[in-house]
GROMACS .gro file of C-alpha atoms in nm:
model
  228
    1THR     CA    1  -1.656   1.166 -12.010
    2ILE     CA    2  -1.910   1.155 -12.291
    3VAL     CA    3  -2.165   0.899 -12.179
    4ALA     CA    4  -2.391   0.879 -12.486
    5PRO     CA    5  -2.268   0.583 -12.699
    6SER     CA    6  -2.222   0.593 -13.074
    7ALA     CA    7  -2.476   0.415 -13.294
    8ARG     CA    8  -2.203   0.323 -13.542
    9THR     CA    9  -2.024  -0.009 -13.497
   10LEU     CA   10  -1.659  -0.070 -13.574
   11PHE     CA   11  -1.543  -0.197 -13.910
   12ASN     CA   12  -1.523  -0.575 -13.939
   13ARG     CA   13  -1.223  -0.714 -13.742
   14ALA     CA   14  -1.138  -0.367 -13.602
   15THR     CA   15  -1.048  -0.324 -13.235
   16LEU     CA   16  -1.071  -0.022 -13.006
   17VAL     CA   17  -0.935   0.015 -12.653
   18ARG     CA   18  -1.082   0.297 -12.444
   19LEU     CA   19  -1.018   0.424 -12.090
   20SER     CA   20  -1.253   0.661 -11.909
   21VAL     CA   21  -1.284   0.783 -11.550
   22GLU     CA   22  -1.604   0.871 -11.368
   23VAL     CA   23  -1.601   1.073 -11.043
   24ARG     CA   24  -1.901   1.078 -10.807
   25HIS     CA   25  -1.937   1.268 -10.481
   26SER     CA   26  -2.215   1.259 -10.222
   27SER     CA   27  -2.256   1.383  -9.865
   28LEU     CA   28  -2.503   1.347  -9.580
   29ARG     CA   29  -2.545   1.549  -9.259
   30THR     CA   30  -2.763   1.441  -8.967
   31ASP     CA   31  -2.762   1.523  -8.594
   32GLY     CA   32  -2.418   1.682  -8.589
   33ARG     CA   33  -2.260   1.405  -8.795
   34SER     CA   34  -2.154   1.419  -9.159
   35THR     CA   35  -2.043   1.161  -9.409
   36ALA     CA   36  -1.879   1.242  -9.743
   37VAL     CA   37  -1.818   0.976 -10.006
   38THR     CA   38  -1.607   1.026 -10.319
   39GLN     CA   39  -1.589   0.752 -10.581
   40TYR     CA   40  -1.331   0.731 -10.860
   41VAL     CA   41  -1.425   0.468 -11.117
   42PRO     CA   42  -1.183   0.415 -11.408
   43VAL     CA   43  -1.328   0.185 -11.675
   44LEU     CA   44  -1.118  -0.008 -11.925
   45ALA     CA   45  -1.324  -0.107 -12.230
   46VAL     CA   46  -1.223  -0.325 -12.525
   47VAL     CA   47  -1.443  -0.304 -12.837
   48TYR     CA   48  -1.424  -0.552 -13.125
   49GLY     CA   49  -1.614  -0.558 -13.455
   50PHE     CA   50  -1.657  -0.933 -13.494
   51ARG     CA   51  -1.892  -0.912 -13.794
   52PRO     CA   52  -2.022  -0.637 -14.024
   53LYS     CA   53  -2.278  -0.430 -13.826
   54TRP     CA   54  -2.196  -0.624 -13.506
   55THR     CA   55  -1.974  -0.508 -13.218
   56ILE     CA   56  -1.894  -0.661 -12.880
   57LEU     CA   57  -1.777  -0.449 -12.587
   58VAL     CA   58  -1.624  -0.575 -12.263
   59ALA     CA   59  -1.590  -0.318 -11.983
   60GLN     CA   60  -1.406  -0.370 -11.655
   61PRO     CA   61  -1.452  -0.099 -11.391
   62TYR     CA   62  -1.219  -0.048 -11.094
   63ALA     CA   63  -1.357   0.138 -10.793
   64VAL     CA   64  -1.168   0.363 -10.550
   65VAL     CA   65  -1.385   0.498 -10.267
   66ASP     CA   66  -1.282   0.759 -10.009
   67VAL     CA   67  -1.514   0.792  -9.706
   68THR     CA   68  -1.484   1.076  -9.453
   69ASN     CA   69  -1.689   1.072  -9.131
   70ARG     CA   70  -1.700   1.378  -8.905
   71MET     CA   71  -1.855   1.409  -8.560
   72GLY     CA   72  -1.766   1.720  -8.362
   73ASP     CA   73  -1.389   1.759  -8.369
   74GLU     CA   74  -1.333   1.395  -8.459
   75THR     CA   75  -1.262   1.296  -8.820
   76ARG     CA   76  -1.222   0.945  -8.951
   77ARG     CA   77  -1.116   0.860  -9.305
   78GLU     CA   78  -1.130   0.528  -9.485
   79SER     CA   79  -1.021   0.429  -9.836
   80LEU     CA   80  -1.147   0.121 -10.020
   81ASN     CA   81  -1.064  -0.013 -10.365
   82GLY     CA   82  -1.122  -0.317 -10.580
   83LEU     CA   83  -1.264  -0.455 -10.902
   84ALA     CA   84  -1.632  -0.396 -10.980
   85ASP     CA   85  -1.860  -0.620 -11.185
   86THR     CA   86  -1.770  -0.690 -11.549
   87ARG     CA   87  -2.010  -0.573 -11.820
   88VAL     CA   88  -2.047  -0.725 -12.168
   89PHE     CA   89  -2.250  -0.560 -12.447
   90ILE     CA   90  -2.336  -0.660 -12.803
   91GLN     CA   91  -2.445  -0.386 -13.044
   92TYR     CA   92  -2.616  -0.426 -13.382
   93ASP     CA   93  -2.645  -0.121 -13.607
   94GLY     CA   94  -2.855  -0.275 -13.883
   95LEU     CA   95  -3.200  -0.170 -13.760
   96TYR     CA   96  -3.184   0.139 -13.982
   97ARG     CA   97  -2.888   0.273 -14.182
   98ARG     CA   98  -2.867   0.558 -14.427
   99ASN     CA   99  -2.557   0.728 -14.562
  100THR     CA  100  -2.561   1.067 -14.734
  101PRO     CA  101  -2.276   1.288 -14.859
  102GLY     CA  102  -2.113   1.413 -14.538
  103GLY     CA  103  -2.377   1.259 -14.313
  104LEU     CA  104  -2.540   0.945 -14.181
  105THR     CA  105  -2.838   0.813 -13.986
  106ARG     CA  106  -2.817   0.506 -13.762
  107LEU     CA  107  -3.059   0.321 -13.536
  108SER     CA  108  -2.894   0.046 -13.335
  109ALA     CA  109  -2.992  -0.211 -13.074
  110VAL     CA  110  -2.779  -0.299 -12.773
  111PHE     CA  111  -2.799  -0.599 -12.541
  112GLY     CA  112  -2.586  -0.644 -12.233
  113VAL     CA  113  -2.523  -0.843 -11.918
  114GLN     CA  114  -2.347  -0.748 -11.595
  115VAL     CA  115  -2.170  -1.042 -11.432
  116PRO     CA  116  -2.091  -1.048 -11.056
  117THR     CA  117  -1.714  -1.082 -11.090
  118GLY     CA  118  -1.611  -0.793 -10.866
  119ALA     CA  119  -1.483  -0.785 -10.509
  120ASP     CA  120  -1.751  -0.844 -10.245
  121ARG     CA  121  -1.769  -0.479 -10.137
  122PHE     CA  122  -1.808  -0.356 -10.498
  123SER     CA  123  -2.025  -0.630 -10.646
  124THR     CA  124  -2.402  -0.662 -10.646
  125GLY     CA  125  -2.360  -1.039 -10.632
  126ALA     CA  126  -2.627  -1.079 -10.899
  127VAL     CA  127  -2.664  -1.078 -11.276
  128ALA     CA  128  -2.827  -0.776 -11.447
  129TYR     CA  129  -2.961  -0.766 -11.804
  130THR     CA  130  -2.974  -0.454 -12.024
  131GLY     CA  131  -3.157  -0.380 -12.349
  132GLY     CA  132  -3.180  -0.053 -12.536
  133MET     CA  133  -3.174   0.156 -12.852
  134ILE     CA  134  -2.920   0.406 -12.984
  135PHE     CA  135  -2.997   0.675 -13.244
  136GLN     CA  136  -2.737   0.887 -13.423
  137LYS     CA  137  -2.774   1.157 -13.689
  138ALA     CA  138  -2.482   1.342 -13.851
  139VAL     CA  139  -2.524   1.632 -14.095
  140ARG     CA  140  -2.236   1.742 -14.316
  141LEU     CA  141  -1.990   1.595 -14.063
  142LYS     CA  142  -2.034   1.911 -13.856
  143HIS     CA  143  -2.348   1.855 -13.649
  144VAL     CA  144  -2.401   1.523 -13.472
  145PHE     CA  145  -2.688   1.420 -13.244
  146THR     CA  146  -2.666   1.099 -13.042
  147GLY     CA  147  -2.931   0.966 -12.805
  148ASP     CA  148  -2.987   0.637 -12.631
  149PHE     CA  149  -3.238   0.469 -12.400
  150GLU     CA  150  -3.154   0.167 -12.185
  151TYR     CA  151  -3.352  -0.048 -11.943
  152THR     CA  152  -3.169  -0.271 -11.694
  153ARG     CA  153  -3.341  -0.563 -11.523
  154ALA     CA  154  -3.190  -0.652 -11.186
  155THR     CA  155  -3.203  -0.999 -11.031
  156GLU     CA  156  -3.167  -1.119 -10.673
  157ASN     CA  157  -2.835  -1.231 -10.531
  158ARG     CA  158  -2.787  -1.525 -10.296
  159ARG     CA  159  -2.899  -1.314  -9.997
  160GLY     CA  160  -3.227  -1.229 -10.171
  161LEU     CA  161  -3.122  -0.867 -10.236
  162SER     CA  162  -3.206  -0.696 -10.566
  163MET     CA  163  -3.062  -0.352 -10.643
  164GLY     CA  164  -3.374  -0.258 -10.843
  165ASP     CA  165  -3.439  -0.202 -11.213
  166ARG     CA  166  -3.294   0.107 -11.380
  167ILE     CA  167  -3.384   0.330 -11.675
  168ARG     CA  168  -3.116   0.554 -11.826
  169PHE     CA  169  -3.113   0.799 -12.114
  170ASP     CA  170  -2.844   1.015 -12.274
  171ALA     CA  171  -2.863   1.287 -12.537
  172ALA     CA  172  -2.558   1.459 -12.683
  173LEU     CA  173  -2.537   1.739 -12.942
  174SER     CA  174  -2.194   1.789 -13.100
  175ARG     CA  175  -2.050   2.061 -13.323
  176PHE     CA  176  -1.730   1.993 -13.518
  177VAL     CA  177  -1.487   2.284 -13.545
  178ILE     CA  178  -1.171   2.284 -13.758
  179SER     CA  179  -0.927   2.551 -13.868
  180GLN     CA  180  -0.988   2.617 -14.239
  181ASP     CA  181  -0.666   2.801 -14.328
  182LYS     CA  182  -0.322   2.815 -14.173
  183ALA     CA  183  -0.262   3.132 -13.971
  184PRO     CA  184  -0.046   3.381 -14.166
  185PRO     CA  185   0.294   3.483 -14.020
  186GLY     CA  186   0.162   3.819 -13.896
  187ALA     CA  187  -0.157   3.686 -13.738
  188SER     CA  188  -0.256   3.774 -13.381
  189TRP     CA  189  -0.186   3.527 -13.101
  190PRO     CA  190  -0.556   3.427 -13.064
  191ARG     CA  191  -0.563   3.340 -13.435
  192LYS     CA  192  -0.244   3.133 -13.405
  193ALA     CA  193  -0.378   2.959 -13.094
  194PHE     CA  194  -0.702   2.874 -13.275
  195ASP     CA  195  -0.502   2.722 -13.560
  196ARG     CA  196  -0.292   2.508 -13.324
  197ILE     CA  197  -0.589   2.382 -13.121
  198PHE     CA  198  -0.829   2.313 -13.408
  199ARG     CA  199  -0.583   2.221 -13.683
  200TYR     CA  200  -0.707   1.862 -13.683
  201GLY     CA  201  -1.057   1.939 -13.563
  202ALA     CA  202  -1.240   1.906 -13.232
  203TYR     CA  203  -1.596   1.853 -13.113
  204PHE     CA  204  -1.786   2.082 -12.877
  205VAL     CA  205  -2.035   1.861 -12.693
  206LEU     CA  206  -2.349   1.948 -12.496
  207GLU     CA  207  -2.484   1.641 -12.317
  208LEU     CA  208  -2.787   1.564 -12.102
  209ASN     CA  209  -2.809   1.247 -11.892
  210GLY     CA  210  -3.085   1.106 -11.675
  211THR     CA  211  -3.141   0.797 -11.460
  212TRP     CA  212  -3.442   0.648 -11.283
  213GLN     CA  213  -3.371   0.384 -11.022
  214ALA     CA  214  -3.636   0.153 -10.879
  215ARG     CA  215  -3.632   0.067 -10.510
  216ALA     CA  216  -3.400  -0.205 -10.393
  217ARG     CA  217  -3.578  -0.514 -10.261
  218THR     CA  218  -3.507  -0.786 -10.009
  219ARG     CA  219  -3.685  -1.108 -10.108
  220GLY     CA  220  -3.947  -0.900 -10.290
  221THR     CA  221  -4.000  -0.642 -10.010
  222PRO     CA  222  -3.908  -0.280 -10.105
  223ILE     CA  223  -3.633  -0.119  -9.897
  224PRO     CA  224  -3.735   0.229  -9.768
  225ASP     CA  225  -3.537   0.534  -9.882
  226SER     CA  226  -3.391   0.353 -10.183
  227GLY     CA  227  -3.436   0.426 -10.552
  228GLY     CA  228  -3.515   0.757 -10.715
   0.00000   0.00000   0.00000
């Protein structure tokens, strides 16, 4: 999944439906015991351009978690699933816009809120607010750079627990490749394969992502071994 968002908004009254899947795996071993957790998080997102330069995005994640505990020769497995919290974002791409032949430059602002609508085991139980900037630069429709920076402010739930603020950044460099001419009848099989794969064009993407997570807190008191 390409995480870095586009700085371009949809055309007015246009709609886009997108499905992505994120897989996370973590494990911990202590005193002869081990725990492995694998998370599969498909996200259904609906994007709508409600005004020129303005886009709204509604994302609904669904979490599937497999937990495996091992102690000696004993193994115990557990599987959990349910809806996670809904996220709503509004994006405005009018901060800076410049179009050139075969290229563009965009600087956009994004504002979002995460609403505690998920199942108890997959919900933070609190509202979180996000603000950020997205920059995109395309040159001759071949080279595209996209970067974004987001800060999320966490709030306390009814039990006084806050998951902690979060900073996230993404940077993606893309190169567009397309077959220029149709492969001749006597061409080699690699040449014919290249023509079939890149006949309509494809992007090669190199992406870098990073996240900083503040410590979780209980009624203002930091929880040890959290954050990072």
